[in-house]
CSV table of C-alpha atoms and ligand atoms in Angstrom, one decimal:
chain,number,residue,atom,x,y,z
A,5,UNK,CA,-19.5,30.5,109.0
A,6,UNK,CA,-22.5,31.4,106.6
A,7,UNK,CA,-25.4,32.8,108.4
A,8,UNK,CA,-29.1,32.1,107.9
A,9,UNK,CA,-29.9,33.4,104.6
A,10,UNK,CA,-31.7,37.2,104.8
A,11,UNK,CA,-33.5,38.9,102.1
A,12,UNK,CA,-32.9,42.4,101.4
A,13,UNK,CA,-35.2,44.1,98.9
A,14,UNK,CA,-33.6,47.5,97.6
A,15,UNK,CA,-36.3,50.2,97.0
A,16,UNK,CA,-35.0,50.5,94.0
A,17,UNK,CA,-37.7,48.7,92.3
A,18,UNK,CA,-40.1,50.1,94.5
A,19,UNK,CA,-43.3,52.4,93.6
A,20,UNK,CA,-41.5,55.8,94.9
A,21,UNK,CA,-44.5,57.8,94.6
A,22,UNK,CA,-45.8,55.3,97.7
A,23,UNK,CA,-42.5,54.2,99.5
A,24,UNK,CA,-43.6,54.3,103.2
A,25,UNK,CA,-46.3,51.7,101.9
A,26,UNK,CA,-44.0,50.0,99.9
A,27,UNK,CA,-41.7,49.2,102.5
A,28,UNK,CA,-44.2,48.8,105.4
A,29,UNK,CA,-45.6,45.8,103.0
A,30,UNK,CA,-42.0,44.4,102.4
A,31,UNK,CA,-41.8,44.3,106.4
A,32,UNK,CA,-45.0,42.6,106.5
A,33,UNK,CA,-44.3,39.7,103.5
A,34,UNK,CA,-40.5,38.8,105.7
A,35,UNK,CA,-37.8,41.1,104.2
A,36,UNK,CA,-35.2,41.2,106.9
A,37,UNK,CA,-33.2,44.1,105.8
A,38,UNK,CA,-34.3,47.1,103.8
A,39,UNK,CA,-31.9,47.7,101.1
A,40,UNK,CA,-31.6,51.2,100.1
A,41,UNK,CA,-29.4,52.2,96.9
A,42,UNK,CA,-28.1,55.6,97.3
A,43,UNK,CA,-26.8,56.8,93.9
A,44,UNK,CA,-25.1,60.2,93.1
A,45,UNK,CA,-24.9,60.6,89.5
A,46,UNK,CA,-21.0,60.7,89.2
A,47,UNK,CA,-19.8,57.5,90.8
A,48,UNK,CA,-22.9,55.5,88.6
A,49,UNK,CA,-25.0,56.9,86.0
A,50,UNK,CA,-27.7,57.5,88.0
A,51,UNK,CA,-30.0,59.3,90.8
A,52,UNK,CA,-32.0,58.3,93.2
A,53,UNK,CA,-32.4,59.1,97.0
A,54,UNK,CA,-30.6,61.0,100.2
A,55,UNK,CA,-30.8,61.3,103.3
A,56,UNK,CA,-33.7,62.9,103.4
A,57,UNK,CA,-36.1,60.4,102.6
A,58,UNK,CA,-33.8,57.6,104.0
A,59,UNK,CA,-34.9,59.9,107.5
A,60,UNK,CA,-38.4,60.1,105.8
A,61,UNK,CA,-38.8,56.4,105.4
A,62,UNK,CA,-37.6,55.9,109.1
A,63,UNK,CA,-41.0,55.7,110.9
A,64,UNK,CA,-42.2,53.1,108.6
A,65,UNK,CA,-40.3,50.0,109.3
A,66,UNK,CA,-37.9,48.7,112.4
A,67,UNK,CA,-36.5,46.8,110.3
A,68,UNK,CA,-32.3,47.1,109.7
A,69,UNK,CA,-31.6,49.5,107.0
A,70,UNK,CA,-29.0,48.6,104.7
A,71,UNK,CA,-28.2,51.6,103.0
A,72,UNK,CA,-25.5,51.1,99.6
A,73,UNK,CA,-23.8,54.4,99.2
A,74,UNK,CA,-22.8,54.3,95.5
A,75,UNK,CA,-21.3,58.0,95.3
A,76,UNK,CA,-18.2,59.5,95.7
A,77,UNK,CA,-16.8,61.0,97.2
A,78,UNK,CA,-18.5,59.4,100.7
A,79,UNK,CA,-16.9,60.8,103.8
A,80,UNK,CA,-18.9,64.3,103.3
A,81,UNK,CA,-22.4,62.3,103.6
A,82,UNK,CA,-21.5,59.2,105.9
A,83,UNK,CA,-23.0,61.7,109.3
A,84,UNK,CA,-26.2,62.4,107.3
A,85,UNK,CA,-27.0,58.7,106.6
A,86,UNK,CA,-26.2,57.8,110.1
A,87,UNK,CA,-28.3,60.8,111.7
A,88,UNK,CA,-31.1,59.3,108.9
A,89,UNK,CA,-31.3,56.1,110.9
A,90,UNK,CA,-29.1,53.9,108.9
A,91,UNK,CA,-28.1,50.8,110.9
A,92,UNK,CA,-25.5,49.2,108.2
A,93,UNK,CA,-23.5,51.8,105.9
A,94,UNK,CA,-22.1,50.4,102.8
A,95,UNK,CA,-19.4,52.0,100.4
A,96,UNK,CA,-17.6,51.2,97.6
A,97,UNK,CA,-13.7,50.3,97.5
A,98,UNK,CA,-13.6,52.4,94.3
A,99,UNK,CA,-15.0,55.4,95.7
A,100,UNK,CA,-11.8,57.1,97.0
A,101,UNK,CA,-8.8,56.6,98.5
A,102,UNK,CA,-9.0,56.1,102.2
A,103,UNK,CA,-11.4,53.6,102.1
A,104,UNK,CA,-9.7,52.8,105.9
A,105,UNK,CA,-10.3,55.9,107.2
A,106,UNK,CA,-13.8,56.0,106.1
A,107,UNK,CA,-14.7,52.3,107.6
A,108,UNK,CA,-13.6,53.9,110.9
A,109,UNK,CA,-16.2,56.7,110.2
A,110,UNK,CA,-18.9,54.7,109.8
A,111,UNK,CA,-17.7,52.9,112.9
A,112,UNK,CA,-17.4,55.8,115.1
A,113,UNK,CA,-20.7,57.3,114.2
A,114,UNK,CA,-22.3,54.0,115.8
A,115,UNK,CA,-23.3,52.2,112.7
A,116,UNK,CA,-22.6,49.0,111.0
A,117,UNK,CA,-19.8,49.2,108.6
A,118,UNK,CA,-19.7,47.2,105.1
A,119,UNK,CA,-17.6,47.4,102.1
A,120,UNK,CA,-18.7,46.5,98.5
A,121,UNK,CA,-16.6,45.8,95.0
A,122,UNK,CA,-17.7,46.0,91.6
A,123,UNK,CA,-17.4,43.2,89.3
A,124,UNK,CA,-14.3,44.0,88.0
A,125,UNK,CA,-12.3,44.6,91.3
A,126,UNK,CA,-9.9,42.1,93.0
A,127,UNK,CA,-10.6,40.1,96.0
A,128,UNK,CA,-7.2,41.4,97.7
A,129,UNK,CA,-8.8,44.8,98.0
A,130,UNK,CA,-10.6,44.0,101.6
A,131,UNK,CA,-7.2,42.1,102.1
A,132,UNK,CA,-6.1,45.0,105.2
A,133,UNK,CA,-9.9,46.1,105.7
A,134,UNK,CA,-11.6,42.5,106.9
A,135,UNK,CA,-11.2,42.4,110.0
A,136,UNK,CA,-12.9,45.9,110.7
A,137,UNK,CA,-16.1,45.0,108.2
A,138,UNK,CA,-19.3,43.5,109.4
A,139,UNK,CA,-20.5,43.6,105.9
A,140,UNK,CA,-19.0,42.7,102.5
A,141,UNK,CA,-20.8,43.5,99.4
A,142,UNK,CA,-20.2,41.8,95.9
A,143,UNK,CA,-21.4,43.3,93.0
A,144,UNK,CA,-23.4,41.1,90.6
A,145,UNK,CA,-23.7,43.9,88.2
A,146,UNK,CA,-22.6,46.8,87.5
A,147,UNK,CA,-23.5,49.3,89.8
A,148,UNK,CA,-26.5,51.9,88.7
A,149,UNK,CA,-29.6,50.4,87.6
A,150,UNK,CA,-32.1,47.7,88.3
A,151,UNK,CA,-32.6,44.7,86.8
A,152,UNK,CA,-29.7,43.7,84.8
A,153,UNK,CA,-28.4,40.3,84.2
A,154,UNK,CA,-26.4,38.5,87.1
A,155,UNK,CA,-22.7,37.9,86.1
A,156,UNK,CA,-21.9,34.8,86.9
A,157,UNK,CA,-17.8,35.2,87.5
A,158,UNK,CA,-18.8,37.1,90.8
A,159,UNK,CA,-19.6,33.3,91.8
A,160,UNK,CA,-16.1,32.6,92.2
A,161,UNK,CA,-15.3,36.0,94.4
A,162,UNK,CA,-18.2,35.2,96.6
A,163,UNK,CA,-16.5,31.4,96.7
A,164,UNK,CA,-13.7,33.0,97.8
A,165,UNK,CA,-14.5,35.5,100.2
A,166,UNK,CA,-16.3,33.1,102.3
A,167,UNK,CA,-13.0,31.1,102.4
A,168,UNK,CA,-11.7,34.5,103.7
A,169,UNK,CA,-14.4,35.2,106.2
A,170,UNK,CA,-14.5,31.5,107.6
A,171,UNK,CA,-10.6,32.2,108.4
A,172,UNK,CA,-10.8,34.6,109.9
A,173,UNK,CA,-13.6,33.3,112.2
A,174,UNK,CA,-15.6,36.8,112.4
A,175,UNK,CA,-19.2,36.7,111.8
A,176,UNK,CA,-19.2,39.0,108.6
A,177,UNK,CA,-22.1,39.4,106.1
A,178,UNK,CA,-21.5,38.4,102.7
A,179,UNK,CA,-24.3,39.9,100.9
A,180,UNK,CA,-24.6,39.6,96.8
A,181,UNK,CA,-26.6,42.2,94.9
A,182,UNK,CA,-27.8,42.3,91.6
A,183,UNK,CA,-29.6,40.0,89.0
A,184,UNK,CA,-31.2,38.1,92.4
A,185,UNK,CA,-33.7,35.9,91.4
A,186,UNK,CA,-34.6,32.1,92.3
A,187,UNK,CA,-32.3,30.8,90.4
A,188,UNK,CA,-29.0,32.8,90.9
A,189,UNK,CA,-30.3,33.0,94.3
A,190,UNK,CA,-29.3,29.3,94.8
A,191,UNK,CA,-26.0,29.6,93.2
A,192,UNK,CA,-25.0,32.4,95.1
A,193,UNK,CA,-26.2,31.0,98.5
A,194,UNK,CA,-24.2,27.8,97.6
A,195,UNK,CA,-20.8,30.1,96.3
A,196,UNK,CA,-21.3,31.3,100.3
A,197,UNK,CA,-23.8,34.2,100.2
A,198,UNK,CA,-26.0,34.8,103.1
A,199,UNK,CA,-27.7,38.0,102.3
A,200,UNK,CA,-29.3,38.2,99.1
A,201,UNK,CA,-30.1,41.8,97.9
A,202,UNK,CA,-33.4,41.6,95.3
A,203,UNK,CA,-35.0,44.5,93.6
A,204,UNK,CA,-37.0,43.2,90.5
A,205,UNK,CA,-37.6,40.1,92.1
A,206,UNK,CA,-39.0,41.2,95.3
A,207,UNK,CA,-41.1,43.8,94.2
A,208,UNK,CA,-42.6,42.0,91.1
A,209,UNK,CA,-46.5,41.7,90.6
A,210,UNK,CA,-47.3,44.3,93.5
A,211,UNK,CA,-47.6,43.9,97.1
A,212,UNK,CA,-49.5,40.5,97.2
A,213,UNK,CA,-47.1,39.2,95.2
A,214,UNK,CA,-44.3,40.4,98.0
A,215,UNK,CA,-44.0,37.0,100.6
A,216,UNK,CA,-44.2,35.2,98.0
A,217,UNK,CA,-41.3,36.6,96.2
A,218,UNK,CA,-39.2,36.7,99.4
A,219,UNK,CA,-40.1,33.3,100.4
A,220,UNK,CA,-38.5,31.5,96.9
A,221,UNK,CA,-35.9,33.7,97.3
A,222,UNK,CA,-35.3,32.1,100.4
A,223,UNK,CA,-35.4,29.0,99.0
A,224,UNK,CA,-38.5,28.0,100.3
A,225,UNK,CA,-41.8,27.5,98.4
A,226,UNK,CA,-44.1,30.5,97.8
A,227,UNK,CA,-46.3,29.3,100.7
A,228,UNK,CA,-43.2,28.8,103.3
A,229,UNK,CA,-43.9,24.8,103.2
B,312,LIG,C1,-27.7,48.2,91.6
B,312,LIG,C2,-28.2,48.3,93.0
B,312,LIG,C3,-29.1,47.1,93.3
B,312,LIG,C4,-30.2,46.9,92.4
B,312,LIG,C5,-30.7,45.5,92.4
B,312,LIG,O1,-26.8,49.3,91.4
B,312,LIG,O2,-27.2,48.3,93.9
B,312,LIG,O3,-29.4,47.0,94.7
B,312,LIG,O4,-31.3,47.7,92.7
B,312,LIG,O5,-31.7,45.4,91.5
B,312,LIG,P1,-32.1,44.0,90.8
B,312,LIG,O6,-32.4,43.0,91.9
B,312,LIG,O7,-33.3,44.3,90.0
B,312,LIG,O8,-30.9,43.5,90.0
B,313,LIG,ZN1,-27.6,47.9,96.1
């Protein structure tokens, strides 16, 4: 069954010379989870963050953090995150072989487990993995940057991944991520979505700017009425 809908922000588009501020005034406007895009330079074409500052950033928020491991290979860095205060740890079906094994990992190290696919990977990839996720992740761009352009075929996986999920009768995420903004926001919500991953639309026009961003994202107006 589709959950009430929660807005993750990813850091991404973030000020990172200011990020404890940045996401202690993303708390404050309503985000639910903090979205935190860890990239590796080999997996996606670009760098960003570790563990360090995801450990750094810690004190800042109690807020769930959703961190979106986009490197391979995984399994050598899954402890590190955890020990950082992750609370859900997402990887990508692409990102090695034993995607399995590594879902157990994340598992046995206490922490939420999710699975994401880029655009161009089949739905029948979590077809033996489902039942173990509490998180899936579809890719509305390619992974690596911010603010690219939703695509809108990942409609129809979202569409039918929430078939999969309400089959199986398991509360299971099914967060969407990239190209957010109001308006894909309401397709994806109605394709099945219930956490909405924004960068560029969250953090647009600076921290007053910030509930109201989240709130529309929500589907509500910018004032919450
Ligand atoms: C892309 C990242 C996303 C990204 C979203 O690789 O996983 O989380 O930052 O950014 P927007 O919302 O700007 O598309
Ligand atoms: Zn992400």
């Amino acid at each position: 069954m589709q959950q009430p809908i929660r807005i993750a922000p990813s850091i991404l588009s973030a000020d990172f010379a200011r990020l404890g501020a940045e996401i202690a005034a993303i708390d404050k406007a309503g985000a639910d989870y903090i979205h935190i895009d860890v990239m590796d330079g080999h997996f996606v074409p670009n760098l960003t963050i570790g563990p360090g500052v995801v450990k750094a950033l810690r004190p800042h928020t109690d807020k769930i953090f959703d961190v979106h491991l986009m490197i391979a290979p995984v399994d050598p860095y899954l402890e590190a995150f955890a020990e950082a205060g992750a609370d859900i740890i997402t990887v990508h079906v692409e990102a090695g072989a034993h995607t399995h094994r590594t879902i157990q990992e994340i598992k046995r190290l206490g922490k939420k487990a999710g699975l994401s696919l880029n655009p161009a990977t089949p739905v029948d990839e979590i077809d033996y993995l489902i039942e173990e996720l509490d998180l899936i992740l579809v890719m509305s761009v390619n992974p690596g940057f911010g603010g690219q352009k939703f695509i809108p075929s990942q409609l129809d996986k979202l569409r039918e991944i929430r078939k999969r999920i309400d089959a199986l009768g398991k509360t299971i995420d099914l967060q969407v991520d990239g190209g957010i903004n109001a308006d894909t926001a309401v397709q994806a919500i109605a394709a099945g979505a219930d956490v909405l991953v924004a960068g560029t639309a969250t953090f647009a026009g600076g921290p007053d700017a910030y509930a109201g961003n989240i709130a529309r994202l929500r589907g509500a107006s910018p004032d919450g009425q």
